[in-house]
Coordinates of C-alpha atoms in Angstrom, one line a residue:
M142 CA -110.4 66.5 102.1
A143 CA -107.5 64.4 103.1
F144 CA -105.6 63.7 106.3
Y145 CA -101.9 62.7 106.1
E146 CA -99.4 61.6 108.7
S147 CA -96.0 63.2 108.9
V148 CA -94.6 60.1 107.1
I149 CA -96.4 58.6 104.1
R150 CA -95.2 55.2 102.8
A151 CA -96.1 53.3 99.6
N152 CA -94.6 50.9 97.1
L153 CA -94.0 52.8 93.9
T154 CA -94.5 50.9 90.6
Y155 CA -95.3 51.9 87.1
R156 CA -98.5 54.0 87.2
S157 CA -99.3 53.2 90.8
L158 CA -98.6 53.6 94.5
S159 CA -99.7 50.5 96.4
A160 CA -99.8 49.6 100.1
V161 CA -100.1 53.3 101.0
E162 CA -99.7 54.1 104.7
G163 CA -100.4 57.4 106.4
L164 CA -103.0 58.9 104.1
S165 CA -106.8 59.0 104.7
Q166 CA -109.6 60.4 102.7
E167 CA -113.1 61.5 103.8
E168 CA -115.9 59.5 102.2
L169 CA -119.6 59.8 103.4
F170 CA -118.6 61.4 106.8
L171 CA -116.0 58.5 107.4
W172 CA -112.3 58.8 107.3
L173 CA -111.0 55.8 105.4
P174 CA -107.3 54.9 104.7
V175 CA -106.2 55.2 101.1
K176 CA -104.9 51.7 100.1
D177 CA -103.7 52.3 96.5
I178 CA -103.5 55.1 94.0
S179 CA -103.2 54.2 90.3
V180 CA -103.6 55.4 86.8
V181 CA -105.3 52.6 84.8
D182 CA -105.4 54.4 81.4
P183 CA -103.3 57.6 81.1
K184 CA -105.4 58.8 78.1
S185 CA -108.5 58.9 80.3
G186 CA -107.0 61.5 82.6
L187 CA -108.3 59.7 85.7
I188 CA -106.6 58.7 88.8
L189 CA -108.1 55.8 90.8
F190 CA -108.0 56.0 94.6
D191 CA -108.8 52.7 96.4
I192 CA -110.1 53.3 99.9
G193 CA -111.0 49.7 100.7
L194 CA -114.8 49.8 100.7
A195 CA -114.9 51.9 97.5
Q196 CA -112.9 53.3 94.6
K197 CA -112.9 56.9 93.7
Q198 CA -111.9 58.4 90.4
L199 CA -110.5 61.9 90.3
S200 CA -109.5 63.9 87.3
L201 CA -105.8 64.5 86.7
S202 CA -106.6 68.1 86.2
L203 CA -107.4 68.5 89.9
F204 CA -103.7 67.9 90.6
E205 CA -102.1 70.2 88.0
D206 CA -102.4 73.3 90.3
P207 CA -102.4 72.1 93.9
P208 CA -104.3 74.3 96.3
D209 CA -102.5 76.3 99.0
C210 CA -102.4 74.2 102.1
K211 CA -103.2 76.4 105.1
P212 CA -104.7 75.2 108.4
D213 CA -107.6 77.7 108.1
Q214 CA -108.7 76.4 104.7
G215 CA -109.2 72.8 105.7
V216 CA -107.9 71.4 102.4
L217 CA -105.2 69.2 103.9
M218 CA -104.8 68.5 107.6
K219 CA -101.9 66.8 109.4
R220 CA -102.6 64.2 112.1
G221 CA -100.1 62.9 114.6
G222 CA -96.9 64.7 115.6
K223 CA -96.4 66.7 118.7
G224 CA -99.4 69.1 118.3
K225 CA -97.3 71.9 116.8
G226 CA -99.7 72.2 113.9
F227 CA -99.3 72.6 110.2
G228 CA -97.3 75.9 110.3
A229 CA -94.5 74.3 112.3
Q230 CA -93.8 71.8 109.6
I231 CA -92.3 74.4 107.2

């Protein structure tokens, strides 16, 4: 599960997004900001998410067919804004 702000910023370099701002991931009942996202070895098919206290590896295959993002599914949720909700962002 991930929370994202209406604006997400990061420095884009070869195989990575660094200094990510506006994206948080749930880990052990805590919401931690995602610091970096990188692909260390493209052949491995793993994407590394650095959340400060820990690093999490996710399979690239999880991102090939993204899930439908609807407020009632709880997959992705938007924080901030003027309280209009996810549907108003279309």
